[in-house]
Short mmCIF file of C-alpha atoms and ligand atoms in Angstrom, two decimals:
data_model
loop_
_atom_site.label_atom_id
_atom_site.label_comp_id
_atom_site.label_asym_id
_atom_site.label_seq_id
_atom_site.Cartn_x
_atom_site.Cartn_y
_atom_site.Cartn_z
CA MET S 595 -18.02 17.89 -19.24
CA LYS S 596 -16.55 20.97 -17.74
CA GLU S 597 -19.20 21.84 -16.21
CA THR S 598 -19.90 19.02 -13.97
CA TYR S 599 -16.24 17.37 -12.73
CA ARG S 600 -13.87 20.38 -11.45
CA ALA S 601 -10.57 20.78 -10.70
CA VAL S 602 -9.88 22.00 -7.00
CA GLU S 603 -7.61 24.14 -5.63
CA VAL S 604 -4.60 22.89 -3.79
CA CYS S 605 -2.38 25.67 -2.91
CA ASP S 606 -2.04 28.70 -5.64
CA ARG S 607 -1.26 27.33 -9.24
CA VAL S 608 -1.39 23.57 -8.33
CA TYR S 609 -4.65 21.70 -8.86
CA TRP S 610 -6.13 18.64 -8.45
CA VAL S 611 -7.50 16.71 -11.56
CA GLY S 612 -7.77 12.93 -10.42
CA ALA S 613 -11.10 11.11 -10.10
CA VAL S 614 -12.49 8.99 -7.50
CA ASP S 615 -13.13 5.25 -8.10
CA TRP S 616 -16.16 4.70 -5.13
CA GLY S 617 -17.01 0.76 -6.17
CA VAL S 618 -12.74 -0.71 -6.94
CA ARG S 619 -12.86 -3.70 -4.15
CA ASP S 620 -9.67 -4.96 -5.24
CA PHE S 621 -6.31 -3.40 -6.14
CA HIS S 622 -4.16 -6.63 -6.80
CA GLY S 623 -5.02 -9.08 -4.35
CA TYR S 624 -5.56 -5.82 -2.21
CA LEU S 625 -9.79 -5.80 -0.62
CA THR S 626 -10.25 -1.84 -1.35
CA SER S 627 -13.24 -2.04 1.11
CA ARG S 628 -13.53 2.11 1.24
CA GLY S 629 -12.45 2.59 -2.82
CA THR S 630 -9.69 4.53 -3.45
CA THR S 631 -8.91 7.99 -6.03
CA TYR S 632 -6.61 8.26 -8.70
CA ASN S 633 -4.73 10.92 -8.53
CA ALA S 634 -2.94 13.56 -11.03
CA PHE S 635 -2.46 17.43 -10.90
CA LEU S 636 -2.40 19.90 -13.31
CA ILE S 637 0.09 22.99 -12.61
CA LEU S 638 -0.61 26.25 -13.97
CA ALA S 639 3.11 27.32 -14.85
CA ASP S 640 4.46 29.57 -17.66
CA LYS S 641 4.49 26.06 -19.11
CA ILE S 642 1.49 24.31 -18.04
CA THR S 643 2.40 21.09 -16.95
CA LEU S 644 0.23 17.59 -15.87
CA ILE S 645 1.84 14.69 -13.03
CA ASP S 646 0.51 12.00 -13.34
CA THR S 647 -3.00 10.48 -15.07
CA VAL S 648 -5.87 8.71 -14.04
CA LYS S 649 -6.81 4.24 -14.87
CA ALA S 650 -7.73 4.17 -18.35
CA PRO S 651 -11.44 4.82 -17.31
CA PHE S 652 -11.77 7.73 -15.62
CA LYS S 653 -10.07 9.85 -18.24
CA GLN S 654 -12.87 11.91 -19.49
CA GLU S 655 -13.46 12.65 -16.17
CA MET S 656 -9.78 13.99 -15.56
CA LEU S 657 -10.05 15.95 -18.67
CA ALA S 658 -12.98 17.38 -17.92
CA ARG S 659 -11.56 18.85 -14.56
CA ILE S 660 -8.89 20.21 -16.32
CA ALA S 661 -10.54 21.71 -18.86
CA SER S 662 -12.20 23.27 -15.88
CA VAL S 663 -9.17 25.10 -15.31
CA VAL S 664 -7.20 25.58 -18.43
CA ASN S 665 -7.85 24.69 -22.33
CA PRO S 666 -6.59 21.12 -22.23
CA ARG S 667 -4.26 22.26 -25.23
CA ASP S 668 -2.78 24.63 -23.52
CA ILE S 669 -0.46 21.85 -22.09
CA SER S 670 2.75 22.27 -22.23
CA CYS S 671 4.49 18.99 -20.15
CA ILE S 672 3.28 15.49 -19.02
CA ILE S 673 5.04 14.17 -16.12
CA SER S 674 4.78 10.17 -15.49
CA ASN S 675 5.74 9.49 -12.00
CA HIS S 676 4.89 6.08 -12.61
CA ALA S 677 4.35 4.05 -15.00
CA GLU S 678 1.83 1.38 -13.36
CA MET S 679 -1.80 1.53 -15.45
CA ASP S 680 -3.98 2.89 -12.14
CA HIS S 681 -1.96 6.16 -13.08
CA SER S 682 -0.63 5.61 -16.70
CA GLY S 683 -3.89 4.04 -17.99
CA SER S 684 -4.74 7.47 -19.30
CA LEU S 685 -1.25 8.65 -21.05
CA PRO S 686 -1.49 7.54 -24.64
CA TRP S 687 -4.53 9.42 -24.63
CA ILE S 688 -4.36 12.10 -23.31
CA VAL S 689 -0.73 12.84 -25.58
CA GLU S 690 -3.09 12.29 -28.03
CA ALA S 691 -6.55 14.47 -26.88
CA VAL S 692 -3.67 17.59 -25.80
CA GLN S 693 -0.04 17.26 -27.90
CA PRO S 694 1.75 18.69 -25.07
CA GLU S 695 5.50 19.57 -26.22
CA LYS S 696 7.27 17.06 -23.94
CA VAL S 697 6.82 14.06 -22.11
CA PHE S 698 8.84 13.14 -19.03
CA ALA S 699 10.02 9.87 -17.19
CA SER S 700 12.45 8.10 -14.90
CA VAL S 701 14.61 6.44 -16.60
CA ASN S 702 13.02 3.05 -16.25
CA GLY S 703 9.67 4.59 -16.86
CA VAL S 704 10.41 5.56 -20.26
CA LYS S 705 11.01 1.90 -20.62
CA ALA S 706 8.31 0.77 -19.22
CA ILE S 707 5.31 3.40 -20.55
CA ALA S 708 7.92 1.82 -23.86
CA ASP S 709 6.49 -1.99 -22.56
CA HIS S 710 3.13 -1.20 -21.95
CA PHE S 711 1.75 1.45 -24.70
CA HIS S 712 4.42 1.01 -27.04
CA MET S 713 3.69 4.34 -28.08
CA ASP S 714 4.45 6.51 -31.72
CA ARG S 715 6.15 9.45 -29.14
CA GLU S 716 9.26 10.13 -27.77
CA ILE S 717 8.88 10.31 -24.06
CA ILE S 718 11.99 11.96 -22.49
CA ALA S 719 13.97 9.88 -19.55
CA VAL S 720 14.41 12.26 -16.76
CA LYS S 721 17.67 11.38 -13.79
CA ASP S 722 17.99 11.21 -10.38
CA GLY S 723 18.34 15.02 -8.82
CA GLU S 724 17.75 16.64 -12.04
CA THR S 725 15.78 19.56 -12.37
CA LEU S 726 13.46 20.94 -15.39
CA ARG S 727 12.11 24.26 -15.83
CA ILE S 728 8.75 24.73 -16.57
CA GLY S 729 8.87 28.29 -16.98
CA ASN S 730 8.68 30.02 -14.03
CA MET S 731 8.97 26.83 -11.94
CA THR S 732 11.11 24.72 -11.63
CA LEU S 733 10.73 20.90 -11.17
CA THR S 734 13.28 18.65 -9.06
CA PHE S 735 12.68 14.54 -9.84
CA VAL S 736 13.86 12.19 -6.76
CA GLU S 737 13.77 8.31 -7.75
CA THR S 738 12.61 6.13 -5.82
CA LYS S 739 13.42 2.83 -7.38
CA MET S 740 11.58 -0.41 -6.06
CA LEU S 741 9.18 2.41 -3.93
CA HIS S 742 7.08 0.35 -5.00
CA TRP S 743 8.34 -0.37 -9.16
CA PRO S 744 11.80 0.09 -10.61
CA ASP S 745 10.24 3.50 -12.92
CA SER S 746 8.88 5.16 -10.18
CA MET S 747 10.15 9.26 -8.80
CA PHE S 748 9.21 11.86 -7.16
CA THR S 749 8.60 15.25 -8.48
CA TYR S 750 9.07 18.29 -6.67
CA LEU S 751 7.70 21.48 -7.10
CA GLY S 752 10.58 23.82 -5.47
CA GLU S 753 8.71 27.14 -5.29
CA LYS S 754 5.70 26.16 -3.52
CA GLU S 755 7.46 22.95 -1.40
CA LEU S 756 5.51 20.46 -2.81
CA LEU S 757 6.20 17.03 -3.42
CA PHE S 758 3.68 14.70 -5.85
CA SER S 759 4.80 11.53 -3.90
CA SER S 760 3.78 9.37 -6.17
CA ASP S 761 1.94 6.00 -4.80
CA ALA S 762 3.67 6.90 -1.65
CA PHE S 763 2.03 8.23 1.73
CA GLY S 764 -0.69 7.24 -0.16
CA MET S 765 -4.02 5.51 0.72
CA HIS S 766 -7.07 4.09 -1.12
CA LEU S 767 -9.91 6.17 0.27
CA ALA S 768 -12.36 7.33 -2.20
CA SER S 769 -13.66 10.98 -0.22
CA SER S 770 -15.58 13.98 -1.07
CA GLU S 771 -12.96 16.29 0.85
CA ARG S 772 -9.53 16.24 -0.73
CA PHE S 773 -7.36 17.00 2.10
CA ALA S 774 -6.54 14.90 5.39
CA ASP S 775 -7.12 17.45 7.30
CA GLU S 776 -10.39 16.88 6.47
CA LEU S 777 -10.77 14.17 6.72
CA ASP S 778 -11.61 11.67 10.55
CA ASP S 779 -8.14 10.56 12.09
CA SER S 780 -8.53 7.08 13.11
CA VAL S 781 -9.52 6.39 9.23
CA LEU S 782 -6.70 7.52 7.94
CA GLU S 783 -4.61 6.17 10.45
CA HIS S 784 -5.62 2.65 9.45
CA GLU S 785 -6.25 3.04 5.98
CA ALA S 786 -2.34 4.73 5.71
CA ALA S 787 -0.83 1.41 7.63
CA LYS S 788 -2.92 -1.14 5.73
CA TYR S 789 -1.42 0.54 1.99
CA TYR S 790 1.98 0.26 3.58
CA ALA S 791 1.50 -2.91 5.15
CA ASN S 792 0.29 -4.74 1.15
CA ILE S 793 2.03 -2.74 -0.92
CA LEU S 794 5.79 -1.21 0.79
CA LEU S 795 5.83 -3.35 3.56
CA PRO S 796 8.68 -5.10 1.49
CA LEU S 797 10.57 -2.77 0.81
CA SER S 798 10.46 -1.24 4.46
CA PRO S 799 15.16 -1.27 3.93
CA LEU S 800 14.67 0.83 0.73
CA VAL S 801 11.86 3.22 2.37
CA THR S 802 14.40 4.17 5.52
CA GLU S 803 17.06 4.96 2.81
CA LEU S 804 15.05 6.90 1.01
CA LEU S 805 13.86 8.90 4.39
CA HIS S 806 17.09 9.05 4.78
CA SER S 807 18.08 10.83 1.59
CA VAL S 808 15.02 12.90 1.48
CA GLY S 809 16.20 14.10 4.22
CA GLY S 810 19.47 15.26 3.11
CA LEU S 811 17.99 16.96 -0.11
CA GLY S 812 17.84 19.70 2.59
CA ILE S 813 14.47 20.44 0.52
CA THR S 814 11.68 21.91 2.58
CA ILE S 815 8.68 19.93 2.17
CA ASN S 816 4.95 21.33 3.39
CA THR S 817 2.19 19.34 1.14
CA ILE S 818 2.92 16.06 0.19
CA ALA S 819 0.04 15.18 -2.96
CA PRO S 820 0.62 11.31 -3.31
CA ASP S 821 -1.46 10.03 -6.28
CA HIS S 822 -3.51 8.22 -3.95
CA GLY S 823 -6.15 8.90 -1.19
CA PRO S 824 -6.10 12.35 0.22
CA ILE S 825 -3.44 15.18 0.29
CA TRP S 826 -1.13 16.05 3.09
CA ARG S 827 -1.41 19.93 3.45
CA LYS S 828 -0.80 20.12 7.56
CA ASP S 829 1.35 18.50 9.44
CA VAL S 830 3.50 17.10 6.54
CA ASN S 831 5.00 15.03 9.07
CA ARG S 832 3.00 12.51 10.14
CA PRO S 833 2.91 10.14 6.55
CA LEU S 834 7.23 10.53 7.11
CA ASP S 835 6.91 9.16 10.94
CA ASN S 836 4.38 7.14 9.81
CA TYR S 837 6.69 5.33 7.13
CA ALA S 838 9.93 6.00 9.39
CA LYS S 839 7.87 3.75 12.60
CA TRP S 840 6.57 1.03 9.80
CA ALA S 841 10.05 0.65 7.80
CA ALA S 842 11.78 -0.39 11.67
CA GLN S 843 9.42 -2.86 11.89
CA LYS S 844 9.89 -3.50 15.52
CA PRO S 845 8.34 -6.06 17.49
CA THR S 846 4.87 -4.94 19.34
CA ASN S 847 3.27 -6.55 22.19
CA ARG S 848 0.33 -7.69 19.70
CA ALA S 849 -0.29 -11.01 18.20
CA VAL S 850 -2.52 -12.38 15.42
CA VAL S 851 -3.80 -15.67 14.96
CA VAL S 852 -5.24 -16.48 11.95
CA TYR S 853 -6.17 -19.48 10.78
CA ASP S 854 -9.79 -21.64 9.59
CA THR S 855 -11.51 -24.53 9.95
CA MET S 856 -13.28 -27.54 8.99
CA TRP S 857 -15.48 -28.75 11.65
CA GLU S 858 -14.57 -25.72 14.67
CA SER S 859 -11.84 -28.16 15.60
CA THR S 860 -9.17 -25.52 14.43
CA ALA S 861 -10.82 -22.78 15.42
CA ALA S 862 -11.88 -23.75 19.33
CA MET S 863 -8.31 -24.07 19.29
CA ALA S 864 -7.31 -20.79 18.37
CA ARG S 865 -9.29 -19.49 20.73
CA ALA S 866 -7.48 -21.46 23.57
CA ILE S 867 -4.61 -20.19 21.97
CA GLY S 868 -6.00 -16.26 22.14
CA GLU S 869 -6.63 -17.34 25.63
CA GLY S 870 -3.14 -18.75 26.80
CA LEU S 871 -2.17 -15.13 24.81
CA THR S 872 -4.41 -13.04 26.57
CA ALA S 873 -3.31 -14.03 29.90
CA GLY S 874 0.14 -13.83 29.05
CA GLY S 875 -0.24 -10.14 28.91
CA THR S 876 -0.61 -10.32 24.66
CA SER S 877 -2.97 -8.10 22.76
CA ILE S 878 -5.03 -10.28 20.25
CA ARG S 879 -6.18 -9.91 17.13
CA LEU S 880 -8.20 -13.47 16.41
CA MET S 881 -8.34 -13.58 12.62
CA PRO S 882 -10.28 -16.22 11.11
CA LEU S 883 -10.55 -16.56 7.07
CA LYS S 884 -14.15 -17.37 6.62
CA SER S 885 -14.71 -13.67 7.64
CA CYS S 886 -10.95 -11.97 7.17
CA HIS S 887 -9.61 -11.00 4.10
CA ARG S 888 -5.77 -11.66 3.81
CA SER S 889 -5.49 -7.90 3.52
CA ASP S 890 -7.11 -7.28 7.06
CA VAL S 891 -4.18 -9.78 8.08
CA ALA S 892 -1.09 -7.76 6.08
CA THR S 893 -2.31 -5.30 8.23
CA GLU S 894 -2.91 -6.48 11.95
CA VAL S 895 0.64 -8.22 11.23
CA LEU S 896 1.68 -5.10 10.21
CA ASP S 897 1.82 -3.75 13.95
CA ALA S 898 2.27 -7.57 15.66
CA GLY S 899 4.67 -8.92 17.47
CA ALA S 900 3.26 -13.01 17.04
CA LEU S 901 1.82 -13.91 13.97
CA VAL S 902 0.73 -17.54 15.18
CA VAL S 903 -1.45 -19.93 12.34
CA GLY S 904 -3.87 -22.64 12.92
CA SER S 905 -4.91 -25.09 9.68
CA PRO S 906 -6.87 -28.90 9.76
CA THR S 907 -4.76 -30.99 6.94
CA MET S 908 -7.40 -31.32 3.86
CA ASN S 909 -6.24 -33.59 1.53
CA ASN S 910 -2.52 -33.89 2.38
CA ASN S 911 -2.14 -30.03 2.66
CA MET S 912 -3.01 -27.67 4.39
CA PHE S 913 -6.50 -25.29 3.61
CA PRO S 914 -6.23 -23.23 0.76
CA THR S 915 -7.45 -20.17 2.42
CA VAL S 916 -4.63 -20.69 4.92
CA ALA S 917 -2.16 -21.50 1.93
CA ASP S 918 -3.27 -18.38 0.10
CA THR S 919 -2.61 -16.04 3.08
CA LEU S 920 0.47 -17.30 4.16
CA THR S 921 1.70 -16.66 0.47
CA TYR S 922 0.76 -13.52 0.82
CA LEU S 923 2.13 -12.22 3.75
CA LYS S 924 5.88 -14.58 2.25
CA GLY S 925 5.63 -12.09 0.30
CA LEU S 926 5.11 -9.06 2.27
CA LYS S 927 8.28 -10.39 4.78
CA PRO S 928 7.25 -9.05 7.74
CA LYS S 929 10.12 -8.68 9.64
CA ASN S 930 10.58 -9.32 13.66
CA MET S 931 8.70 -11.59 14.83
CA VAL S 932 7.97 -15.14 16.83
CA GLY S 933 5.20 -17.29 15.90
CA ALA S 934 3.78 -20.64 16.23
CA THR S 935 1.34 -23.11 14.53
CA PHE S 936 -1.34 -25.49 15.20
CA GLY S 937 -4.46 -27.56 13.51
CA SER S 938 -7.00 -30.33 13.52
CA TYR S 939 -6.55 -32.78 11.56
CA GLY S 940 -8.13 -37.14 10.95
CA TRP S 941 -5.44 -39.65 9.20
CA SER S 942 -2.49 -37.58 7.65
CA GLY S 943 -2.11 -33.86 9.79
CA GLU S 944 0.98 -32.53 7.46
CA ALA S 945 -0.66 -28.73 7.46
CA VAL S 946 1.13 -28.22 10.83
CA LYS S 947 4.88 -29.29 9.26
CA GLN S 948 4.68 -27.33 6.03
CA MET S 949 2.82 -24.22 8.18
CA THR S 950 5.72 -23.86 9.93
CA GLU S 951 8.20 -24.28 7.66
CA MET S 952 6.49 -21.96 5.58
CA LEU S 953 6.84 -19.48 8.88
CA ARG S 954 10.56 -20.94 9.23
CA ALA S 955 11.22 -20.05 5.51
CA MET S 956 9.92 -15.98 6.51
CA LYS S 957 12.15 -15.91 9.01
CA VAL S 958 9.32 -16.20 12.20
CA GLU S 959 11.11 -17.61 15.43
CA MET S 960 9.19 -20.45 16.41
CA VAL S 961 8.64 -21.00 19.58
CA ASP S 962 8.15 -25.07 19.00
CA GLU S 963 6.88 -27.67 16.16
CA GLY S 964 3.53 -26.28 16.52
CA ILE S 965 -0.07 -28.77 17.72
CA LYS S 966 -1.27 -31.58 15.84
CA VAL S 967 -4.77 -32.66 17.43
CA ARG S 968 -6.94 -35.94 15.97
CA TYR S 969 -10.39 -34.55 15.57
CA VAL S 970 -11.78 -32.50 18.13
CA PRO S 971 -10.30 -31.33 21.04
CA ASP S 972 -10.70 -32.39 24.54
CA GLY S 973 -10.11 -30.38 27.81
CA ASP S 974 -6.45 -32.19 27.65
CA ALA S 975 -5.50 -30.41 23.90
CA LEU S 976 -6.44 -27.18 24.86
CA ALA S 977 -4.86 -26.66 27.76
CA GLN S 978 -1.99 -27.31 25.40
CA CYS S 979 -3.12 -24.50 23.23
CA ARG S 980 -3.46 -22.87 26.46
CA SER S 981 -0.27 -23.77 27.64
CA LEU S 982 0.96 -22.52 23.68
CA GLY S 983 -0.25 -19.61 23.52
CA GLN S 984 1.19 -18.79 26.94
CA ARG S 985 4.94 -19.60 25.61
CA VAL S 986 3.82 -17.42 22.49
CA ALA S 987 3.35 -13.93 24.69
CA GLU S 988 6.61 -14.57 27.11
CA SER S 989 9.13 -15.15 23.99
CA LEU S 990 7.41 -11.57 22.55
CA ALA S 991 7.88 -10.86 25.46
CA GLU S 992 11.08 -11.24 25.60
CA LYS S 993 11.78 -10.30 22.12
CA CYS S 994 10.12 -6.71 22.77
CA LYS S 995 12.53 -5.81 25.79
FE1 FEO Z 31 -0.84 3.20 -7.47
FE2 FEO Z 31 1.95 1.51 -8.18
O1 FEO Z 31 -0.17 2.41 -9.18
#
């Protein structure tokens, strides 16, 4: 296998030894349209060290990449930055295969690895700020609790000014290129934003704190090596600046209109609301849920200042697709948004009230109680929808001042 799978040099003495998953499309509810990578890294210090592992089905691929540069049995230390199984799934197997002297994780990581794998093997806990000499090089550990699991941490390799950032600054993007500077900028921007919106958005206050505390460490970062997607070896301020911007969640003059429809009435209302928003000077994204995935809606919401939601009433409830998307968005805790609701109904019409309550629970500032239309909207009803769009645009313009 080592003749097939090769390690990729990140910088002198540091190699990428991960795996590319071209086919994965679901990542706990997130549509990974471009697949992903599980990045693991090998440091050829005096004590050879492996940073993270890969999802279990890719363990042989990782081992072969390691074997292309060293005898895997020469690995002395394994660092587990994060216990989620896309990074730890191969840990018990690789520990068995290479018999390292020591395995390290954060304090919470030790507990999480025990609860996942019930291994008969000591995992050594490292604390925030602790350093570890691996012969001629030094690792420093930075706890990043709840970014995005309690066990998450970064590992910094001082001699190379290289930050192994676990899930942070990553993206779900399968590619043959290993470095961000080899990839198309618009793809990087979109996939990084999608990843932040779907994974890190609810943790934005912690992201802001983390950026301050990493800034306060006084370390130089020349390379950021995340556990998913490409490695940042040029322009490392770009992912840092993006995270600062996304964590701030400042409202922008863009509205997302997300809806589903039974017989095109709610869709007609959505289009009329979109016309009103546009007339009011707001840029819009109309997202019918028959063709838009919840994780793409979350991506658009990241850069938006207004969320307008539409649903027909079915069996006294909002449509299942709308409930799915709102439940998902509620968990992501978008902030600083104005909003409105709308929908058609036949006889009971509960959906608009339900959606309004849900958006209020998300602290979205509602412009009113929403618009309900019985069966099919006529010209007057569509004019009301257009007017609703204009009022959302006005409210958003005010908020953006
Ligand atoms: Fe990529 Fe939280 O795992």
